[in-house]
Amino acid sequence: MKIGPWWRRAWYRCRLGAGFAVFWVLGRIPHRVSFELSPSIPRTGPALVVVNHQAVTETLAVARFVVAHRRFPHFLITAGVFRVPLVGAVARAMGQIPVARGTTSARAAVQAAADQLRAGHLVVIYPEGRITREPDQRPGPGKAGAALLAAEFPDVPVIPVGQWGARPGWRAALTRSRVRLCAGPPVELAPAGATAASTADNTAAVMAAITAEVERARGAAFRAS
């Protein structure tokens, strides 16, 4: 799908090539990543990947997982990352999307994600909106962003990914913990408009699908709470 004038497409391809290299190399640094390629992730066209969030550094593991499928990920990332010298500039150049959590401008991030989907790109979103706080690290309650995007783009597959093994804190990256990722089939969502009830139901369905993939990645089911 074309995304604008030729020079804009050429610039995007340059960023894409550099981004693939960055994610593939950096994705190996904080974690030892294991996964199997999944047929759920389409080779072309828009896709929405939803994943649980255990640590800051595991974003690189998720990126490496997506890049292995020959797709380039556009993450919704907390705006604080974009204020870090050099890191923020690289994130912007690679088309990542800042999210100002807890503010009304967070809606702008959802619209930016929608623009990426319209352009035929793959978007990665953490529906929890924060690092998991549950004591057993099971995915916590989800926010509405993913369900709202799914309602706006009913033909775009919503692919649940579970990851397990990342530990919070930058110091944990020094230990290179092992992270395993699993992707499941696209989530079956209610073909309803973005009403409060349908959004809540679809958000619950997204989180249930993610939790199932996290259990696969960890090799054990969570105890009933």
PDB file of C-alpha atoms in Angstrom:
ATOM      1  CA  MET A   1       0.000   0.000   0.000  1.00  0.00           C
ATOM      2  CA  LYS A   2       1.400   3.382  -0.940  1.00  0.00           C
ATOM      3  CA  ILE A   3       2.040   5.795   1.904  1.00  0.00           C
ATOM      4  CA  GLY A   4       2.648   9.053   0.014  1.00  0.00           C
ATOM      5  CA  PRO A   5       5.002  10.609  -2.555  1.00  0.00           C
ATOM      6  CA  TRP A   6       7.948   8.593  -3.860  1.00  0.00           C
ATOM      7  CA  TRP A   7      10.445  10.415  -1.665  1.00  0.00           C
ATOM      8  CA  ARG A   8       8.416   9.643   1.437  1.00  0.00           C
ATOM      9  CA  ARG A   9       8.195   5.978   0.456  1.00  0.00           C
ATOM     10  CA  ALA A  10      11.956   5.908  -0.188  1.00  0.00           C
ATOM     11  CA  TRP A  11      12.646   7.501   3.199  1.00  0.00           C
ATOM     12  CA  TYR A  12      10.365   4.968   4.873  1.00  0.00           C
ATOM     13  CA  ARG A  13      12.217   2.094   3.197  1.00  0.00           C
ATOM     14  CA  CYS A  14      15.549   3.485   4.437  1.00  0.00           C
ATOM     15  CA  ARG A  15      14.215   3.700   7.979  1.00  0.00           C
ATOM     16  CA  LEU A  16      12.743   0.218   7.590  1.00  0.00           C
ATOM     17  CA  GLY A  17      16.090  -1.296   6.601  1.00  0.00           C
ATOM     18  CA  ALA A  18      17.911   0.412   9.438  1.00  0.00           C
ATOM     19  CA  GLY A  19      15.159  -0.540  11.868  1.00  0.00           C
ATOM     20  CA  PHE A  20      15.319  -4.220  10.938  1.00  0.00           C
ATOM     21  CA  ALA A  21      19.060  -4.226  11.636  1.00  0.00           C
ATOM     22  CA  VAL A  22      18.694  -2.339  14.931  1.00  0.00           C
ATOM     23  CA  PHE A  23      15.935  -4.594  16.262  1.00  0.00           C
ATOM     24  CA  TRP A  24      17.657  -7.807  15.153  1.00  0.00           C
ATOM     25  CA  VAL A  25      20.956  -6.860  16.806  1.00  0.00           C
ATOM     26  CA  LEU A  26      19.662  -5.107  19.945  1.00  0.00           C
ATOM     27  CA  GLY A  27      17.037  -7.782  20.499  1.00  0.00           C
ATOM     28  CA  ARG A  28      19.811 -10.212  21.410  1.00  0.00           C
ATOM     29  CA  ILE A  29      21.428  -8.025  24.065  1.00  0.00           C
ATOM     30  CA  PRO A  30      19.075  -7.978  27.105  1.00  0.00           C
ATOM     31  CA  HIS A  31      17.553 -11.440  26.662  1.00  0.00           C
ATOM     32  CA  ARG A  32      18.072 -14.881  25.210  1.00  0.00           C
ATOM     33  CA  VAL A  33      14.996 -15.069  23.012  1.00  0.00           C
ATOM     34  CA  SER A  34      13.253 -18.243  21.871  1.00  0.00           C
ATOM     35  CA  PHE A  35      10.146 -18.635  19.725  1.00  0.00           C
ATOM     36  CA  GLU A  36       8.646 -20.468  16.775  1.00  0.00           C
ATOM     37  CA  LEU A  37       7.485 -18.693  13.650  1.00  0.00           C
ATOM     38  CA  SER A  38       3.722 -18.332  13.657  1.00  0.00           C
ATOM     39  CA  PRO A  39       1.359 -18.513  10.664  1.00  0.00           C
ATOM     40  CA  SER A  40      -0.885 -16.053  12.512  1.00  0.00           C
ATOM     41  CA  ILE A  41       1.355 -13.116  11.621  1.00  0.00           C
ATOM     42  CA  PRO A  42       0.644 -12.143   7.997  1.00  0.00           C
ATOM     43  CA  ARG A  43       3.545 -11.506   5.661  1.00  0.00           C
ATOM     44  CA  THR A  44       1.886  -8.390   4.257  1.00  0.00           C
ATOM     45  CA  GLY A  45      -0.917  -6.007   5.127  1.00  0.00           C
ATOM     46  CA  PRO A  46      -2.020  -4.399   8.381  1.00  0.00           C
ATOM     47  CA  ALA A  47      -1.910  -6.379  11.606  1.00  0.00           C
ATOM     48  CA  LEU A  48      -2.389  -5.584  15.283  1.00  0.00           C
ATOM     49  CA  VAL A  49      -0.209  -7.555  17.705  1.00  0.00           C
ATOM     50  CA  VAL A  50      -1.312  -7.492  21.361  1.00  0.00           C
ATOM     51  CA  VAL A  51       1.135  -8.673  24.016  1.00  0.00           C
ATOM     52  CA  ASN A  52       1.607  -8.767  27.782  1.00  0.00           C
ATOM     53  CA  HIS A  53       4.149  -6.443  29.380  1.00  0.00           C
ATOM     54  CA  GLN A  54       6.574  -7.770  32.012  1.00  0.00           C
ATOM     55  CA  ALA A  55       9.556  -5.430  31.673  1.00  0.00           C
ATOM     56  CA  VAL A  56      10.904  -2.440  29.760  1.00  0.00           C
ATOM     57  CA  THR A  57      13.599  -4.433  27.991  1.00  0.00           C
ATOM     58  CA  GLU A  58      11.296  -7.152  26.688  1.00  0.00           C
ATOM     59  CA  THR A  59      10.102  -4.763  23.983  1.00  0.00           C
ATOM     60  CA  LEU A  60      13.335  -5.658  22.178  1.00  0.00           C
ATOM     61  CA  ALA A  61      12.492  -9.356  22.476  1.00  0.00           C
ATOM     62  CA  VAL A  62       9.047  -8.729  20.992  1.00  0.00           C
ATOM     63  CA  ALA A  63      10.628  -6.655  18.217  1.00  0.00           C
ATOM     64  CA  ARG A  64      13.033  -9.462  17.361  1.00  0.00           C
ATOM     65  CA  PHE A  65      10.103 -11.891  17.270  1.00  0.00           C
ATOM     66  CA  VAL A  66       8.210  -9.674  14.816  1.00  0.00           C
ATOM     67  CA  VAL A  67      11.278  -8.978  12.676  1.00  0.00           C
ATOM     68  CA  ALA A  68      11.869 -12.732  12.396  1.00  0.00           C
ATOM     69  CA  HIS A  69       8.533 -12.848  10.562  1.00  0.00           C
ATOM     70  CA  ARG A  70       9.899 -10.263   8.103  1.00  0.00           C
ATOM     71  CA  ARG A  71       7.582  -7.595   9.445  1.00  0.00           C
ATOM     72  CA  PHE A  72       8.568  -4.272  10.982  1.00  0.00           C
ATOM     73  CA  PRO A  73       6.884  -3.399  14.300  1.00  0.00           C
ATOM     74  CA  HIS A  74       5.475   0.008  15.196  1.00  0.00           C
ATOM     75  CA  PHE A  75       5.170   0.013  18.998  1.00  0.00           C
ATOM     76  CA  LEU A  76       3.059   2.220  21.200  1.00  0.00           C
ATOM     77  CA  ILE A  77       5.705   3.203  23.770  1.00  0.00           C
ATOM     78  CA  THR A  78       5.536   5.363  26.871  1.00  0.00           C
ATOM     79  CA  ALA A  79       6.437   8.961  26.027  1.00  0.00           C
ATOM     80  CA  GLY A  80       9.258   8.976  28.587  1.00  0.00           C
ATOM     81  CA  VAL A  81      11.384   6.828  26.272  1.00  0.00           C
ATOM     82  CA  PHE A  82      11.306   9.587  23.666  1.00  0.00           C
ATOM     83  CA  ARG A  83      12.905  12.020  26.131  1.00  0.00           C
ATOM     84  CA  VAL A  84      16.010   9.840  26.532  1.00  0.00           C
ATOM     85  CA  PRO A  85      18.914  11.307  24.515  1.00  0.00           C
ATOM     86  CA  LEU A  86      19.642   9.408  21.309  1.00  0.00           C
ATOM     87  CA  VAL A  87      17.139   6.655  22.187  1.00  0.00           C
ATOM     88  CA  GLY A  88      14.228   9.038  21.619  1.00  0.00           C
ATOM     89  CA  ALA A  89      15.616  10.259  18.314  1.00  0.00           C
ATOM     90  CA  VAL A  90      16.115   6.704  17.082  1.00  0.00           C
ATOM     91  CA  ALA A  91      12.601   5.714  18.182  1.00  0.00           C
ATOM     92  CA  ARG A  92      11.065   8.645  16.296  1.00  0.00           C
ATOM     93  CA  ALA A  93      13.125   7.961  13.182  1.00  0.00           C
ATOM     94  CA  MET A  94      11.914   4.342  13.234  1.00  0.00           C
ATOM     95  CA  GLY A  95       8.261   5.367  13.386  1.00  0.00           C
ATOM     96  CA  GLN A  96       7.526   4.312  16.957  1.00  0.00           C
ATOM     97  CA  ILE A  97       4.504   5.897  18.640  1.00  0.00           C
ATOM     98  CA  PRO A  98       4.732   7.831  21.937  1.00  0.00           C
ATOM     99  CA  VAL A  99       1.977   7.361  24.513  1.00  0.00           C
ATOM    100  CA  ALA A 100       1.471   9.987  27.221  1.00  0.00           C
ATOM    101  CA  ARG A 101      -0.081   7.670  29.785  1.00  0.00           C
ATOM    102  CA  GLY A 102      -2.791   9.022  32.033  1.00  0.00           C
ATOM    103  CA  THR A 103      -3.479  12.060  29.850  1.00  0.00           C
ATOM    104  CA  THR A 104      -6.069  12.978  27.237  1.00  0.00           C
ATOM    105  CA  SER A 105      -3.305  13.049  24.615  1.00  0.00           C
ATOM    106  CA  ALA A 106      -3.103   9.259  24.888  1.00  0.00           C
ATOM    107  CA  ARG A 107      -5.926   9.276  22.322  1.00  0.00           C
ATOM    108  CA  ALA A 108      -3.488  10.791  19.847  1.00  0.00           C
ATOM    109  CA  ALA A 109      -1.376   7.640  20.134  1.00  0.00           C
ATOM    110  CA  VAL A 110      -4.375   5.499  19.184  1.00  0.00           C
ATOM    111  CA  GLN A 111      -4.935   7.701  16.136  1.00  0.00           C
ATOM    112  CA  ALA A 112      -1.259   7.435  15.204  1.00  0.00           C
ATOM    113  CA  ALA A 113      -1.588   3.648  15.446  1.00  0.00           C
ATOM    114  CA  ALA A 114      -4.661   3.835  13.223  1.00  0.00           C
ATOM    115  CA  ASP A 115      -2.633   5.763  10.631  1.00  0.00           C
ATOM    116  CA  GLN A 116      -0.012   2.996  10.641  1.00  0.00           C
ATOM    117  CA  LEU A 117      -2.698   0.348  10.117  1.00  0.00           C
ATOM    118  CA  ARG A 118      -4.182   2.334   7.226  1.00  0.00           C
ATOM    119  CA  ALA A 119      -0.720   2.362   5.670  1.00  0.00           C
ATOM    120  CA  GLY A 120      -0.648  -1.446   5.820  1.00  0.00           C
ATOM    121  CA  HIS A 121       1.839  -1.686   8.690  1.00  0.00           C
ATOM    122  CA  LEU A 122       2.077  -3.915  11.775  1.00  0.00           C
ATOM    123  CA  VAL A 123       1.340  -2.254  15.114  1.00  0.00           C
ATOM    124  CA  VAL A 124       2.249  -3.669  18.536  1.00  0.00           C
ATOM    125  CA  ILE A 125       0.252  -2.575  21.567  1.00  0.00           C
ATOM    126  CA  TYR A 126       0.406  -3.529  25.248  1.00  0.00           C
ATOM    127  CA  PRO A 127      -3.284  -3.564  26.243  1.00  0.00           C
ATOM    128  CA  GLU A 128      -2.420  -3.412  29.944  1.00  0.00           C
ATOM    129  CA  GLY A 129      -0.938   0.040  29.360  1.00  0.00           C
ATOM    130  CA  ARG A 130       1.803  -0.611  31.916  1.00  0.00           C
ATOM    131  CA  ILE A 131       4.140  -3.297  33.192  1.00  0.00           C
ATOM    132  CA  THR A 132       2.245  -6.186  34.790  1.00  0.00           C
ATOM    133  CA  ARG A 133       1.764  -5.668  38.510  1.00  0.00           C
ATOM    134  CA  GLU A 134       0.205  -9.008  39.410  1.00  0.00           C
ATOM    135  CA  PRO A 135       2.372 -10.936  41.935  1.00  0.00           C
ATOM    136  CA  ASP A 136       2.432 -14.051  39.726  1.00  0.00           C
ATOM    137  CA  GLN A 137       3.057 -11.939  36.596  1.00  0.00           C
ATOM    138  CA  ARG A 138      -0.188 -12.975  34.921  1.00  0.00           C
ATOM    139  CA  PRO A 139      -1.526 -10.292  32.548  1.00  0.00           C
ATOM    140  CA  GLY A 140      -3.579  -7.723  34.417  1.00  0.00           C
ATOM    141  CA  PRO A 141      -6.724  -5.869  33.332  1.00  0.00           C
ATOM    142  CA  GLY A 142      -6.617  -4.423  29.819  1.00  0.00           C
ATOM    143  CA  LYS A 143      -7.357  -0.925  28.603  1.00  0.00           C
ATOM    144  CA  ALA A 144      -9.619  -0.127  25.669  1.00  0.00           C
ATOM    145  CA  GLY A 145      -7.053   0.951  23.057  1.00  0.00           C
ATOM    146  CA  ALA A 146      -6.711  -2.390  21.273  1.00  0.00           C
ATOM    147  CA  ALA A 147     -10.473  -3.004  21.239  1.00  0.00           C
ATOM    148  CA  LEU A 148     -11.124   0.476  19.833  1.00  0.00           C
ATOM    149  CA  LEU A 149      -8.609  -0.088  17.051  1.00  0.00           C
ATOM    150  CA  ALA A 150     -10.161  -3.488  16.320  1.00  0.00           C
ATOM    151  CA  ALA A 151     -13.604  -1.877  16.063  1.00  0.00           C
ATOM    152  CA  GLU A 152     -12.279   0.734  13.642  1.00  0.00           C
ATOM    153  CA  PHE A 153     -10.487  -1.904  11.548  1.00  0.00           C
ATOM    154  CA  PRO A 154     -12.665  -5.040  11.714  1.00  0.00           C
ATOM    155  CA  ASP A 155     -10.751  -6.754   8.889  1.00  0.00           C
ATOM    156  CA  VAL A 156      -7.343  -6.353  10.561  1.00  0.00           C
ATOM    157  CA  PRO A 157      -6.243  -9.481  12.475  1.00  0.00           C
ATOM    158  CA  VAL A 158      -5.672  -9.030  16.205  1.00  0.00           C
ATOM    159  CA  ILE A 159      -2.869 -11.452  17.065  1.00  0.00           C
ATOM    160  CA  PRO A 160      -2.263 -12.363  20.734  1.00  0.00           C
ATOM    161  CA  VAL A 161       1.342 -12.876  21.797  1.00  0.00           C
ATOM    162  CA  GLY A 162       2.415 -14.103  25.208  1.00  0.00           C
ATOM    163  CA  GLN A 163       5.946 -13.659  26.474  1.00  0.00           C
ATOM    164  CA  TRP A 164       7.501 -15.056  29.631  1.00  0.00           C
ATOM    165  CA  GLY A 165      10.836 -14.686  31.368  1.00  0.00           C
ATOM    166  CA  ALA A 166      11.629 -10.967  31.279  1.00  0.00           C
ATOM    167  CA  ARG A 167      12.269  -9.332  34.639  1.00  0.00           C
ATOM    168  CA  PRO A 168      11.548  -5.684  35.428  1.00  0.00           C
ATOM    169  CA  GLY A 169      14.368  -3.172  35.827  1.00  0.00           C
ATOM    170  CA  TRP A 170      17.266  -2.277  33.569  1.00  0.00           C
ATOM    171  CA  ARG A 171      19.718  -4.151  35.796  1.00  0.00           C
ATOM    172  CA  ALA A 172      17.934  -7.387  34.961  1.00  0.00           C
ATOM    173  CA  ALA A 173      19.129  -6.942  31.372  1.00  0.00           C
ATOM    174  CA  LEU A 174      22.671  -7.653  32.571  1.00  0.00           C
ATOM    175  CA  THR A 175      21.667 -11.232  33.413  1.00  0.00           C
ATOM    176  CA  ARG A 176      20.247 -11.913  29.921  1.00  0.00           C
ATOM    177  CA  SER A 177      17.191 -13.747  31.151  1.00  0.00           C
ATOM    178  CA  ARG A 178      15.588 -16.237  28.783  1.00  0.00           C
ATOM    179  CA  VAL A 179      12.379 -14.980  27.170  1.00  0.00           C
ATOM    180  CA  ARG A 180      10.016 -17.269  25.306  1.00  0.00           C
ATOM    181  CA  LEU A 181       7.280 -15.927  23.039  1.00  0.00           C
ATOM    182  CA  CYS A 182       4.194 -17.665  21.664  1.00  0.00           C
ATOM    183  CA  ALA A 183       1.620 -16.347  19.193  1.00  0.00           C
ATOM    184  CA  GLY A 184      -1.914 -17.660  18.921  1.00  0.00           C
ATOM    185  CA  PRO A 185      -4.613 -17.445  16.253  1.00  0.00           C
ATOM    186  CA  PRO A 186      -6.297 -14.070  15.697  1.00  0.00           C
ATOM    187  CA  VAL A 187      -8.734 -13.176  18.452  1.00  0.00           C
ATOM    188  CA  GLU A 188     -12.394 -13.609  17.567  1.00  0.00           C
ATOM    189  CA  LEU A 189     -14.044 -10.336  18.513  1.00  0.00           C
ATOM    190  CA  ALA A 190     -17.671  -9.309  18.538  1.00  0.00           C
ATOM    191  CA  PRO A 191     -18.558  -7.541  15.243  1.00  0.00           C
ATOM    192  CA  ALA A 192     -20.043  -4.614  17.097  1.00  0.00           C
ATOM    193  CA  GLY A 193     -19.426  -0.895  17.116  1.00  0.00           C
ATOM    194  CA  ALA A 194     -17.255   0.820  19.678  1.00  0.00           C
ATOM    195  CA  THR A 195     -19.936   0.932  22.381  1.00  0.00           C
ATOM    196  CA  ALA A 196     -18.942   0.736  26.016  1.00  0.00           C
ATOM    197  CA  ALA A 197     -20.319  -2.804  26.369  1.00  0.00           C
ATOM    198  CA  SER A 198     -18.762  -4.210  23.193  1.00  0.00           C
ATOM    199  CA  THR A 199     -15.447  -2.508  23.919  1.00  0.00           C
ATOM    200  CA  ALA A 200     -15.359  -4.040  27.406  1.00  0.00           C
ATOM    201  CA  ASP A 201     -16.241  -7.500  26.047  1.00  0.00           C
ATOM    202  CA  ASN A 202     -13.628  -7.304  23.297  1.00  0.00           C
ATOM    203  CA  THR A 203     -10.992  -6.051  25.729  1.00  0.00           C
ATOM    204  CA  ALA A 204     -11.711  -9.047  27.972  1.00  0.00           C
ATOM    205  CA  ALA A 205     -11.436 -11.375  24.951  1.00  0.00           C
ATOM    206  CA  VAL A 206      -8.076  -9.859  23.998  1.00  0.00           C
ATOM    207  CA  MET A 207      -6.701 -10.273  27.518  1.00  0.00           C
ATOM    208  CA  ALA A 208      -7.975 -13.858  27.758  1.00  0.00           C
ATOM    209  CA  ALA A 209      -6.215 -14.728  24.484  1.00  0.00           C
ATOM    210  CA  ILE A 210      -2.982 -13.096  25.656  1.00  0.00           C
ATOM    211  CA  THR A 211      -3.158 -14.948  28.975  1.00  0.00           C
ATOM    212  CA  ALA A 212      -3.558 -18.264  27.142  1.00  0.00           C
ATOM    213  CA  GLU A 213      -0.386 -17.548  25.148  1.00  0.00           C
ATOM    214  CA  VAL A 214       1.498 -16.495  28.290  1.00  0.00           C
ATOM    215  CA  GLU A 215       0.579 -19.834  29.855  1.00  0.00           C
ATOM    216  CA  ARG A 216       1.925 -21.591  26.764  1.00  0.00           C
ATOM    217  CA  ALA A 217       5.140 -19.575  26.947  1.00  0.00           C
ATOM    218  CA  ARG A 218       5.673 -20.332  30.655  1.00  0.00           C
ATOM    219  CA  GLY A 219       4.652 -23.971  30.258  1.00  0.00           C
ATOM    220  CA  ALA A 220       2.053 -23.889  33.008  1.00  0.00           C
ATOM    221  CA  ALA A 221      -1.384 -22.483  33.676  1.00  0.00           C
ATOM    222  CA  PHE A 222      -1.918 -19.782  36.278  1.00  0.00           C
ATOM    223  CA  ARG A 223      -3.730 -20.823  39.419  1.00  0.00           C
ATOM    224  CA  ALA A 224      -7.335 -19.714  39.660  1.00  0.00           C
ATOM    225  CA  SER A 225      -7.527 -16.440  41.548  1.00  0.00           C
TER     226      SER A 225
END
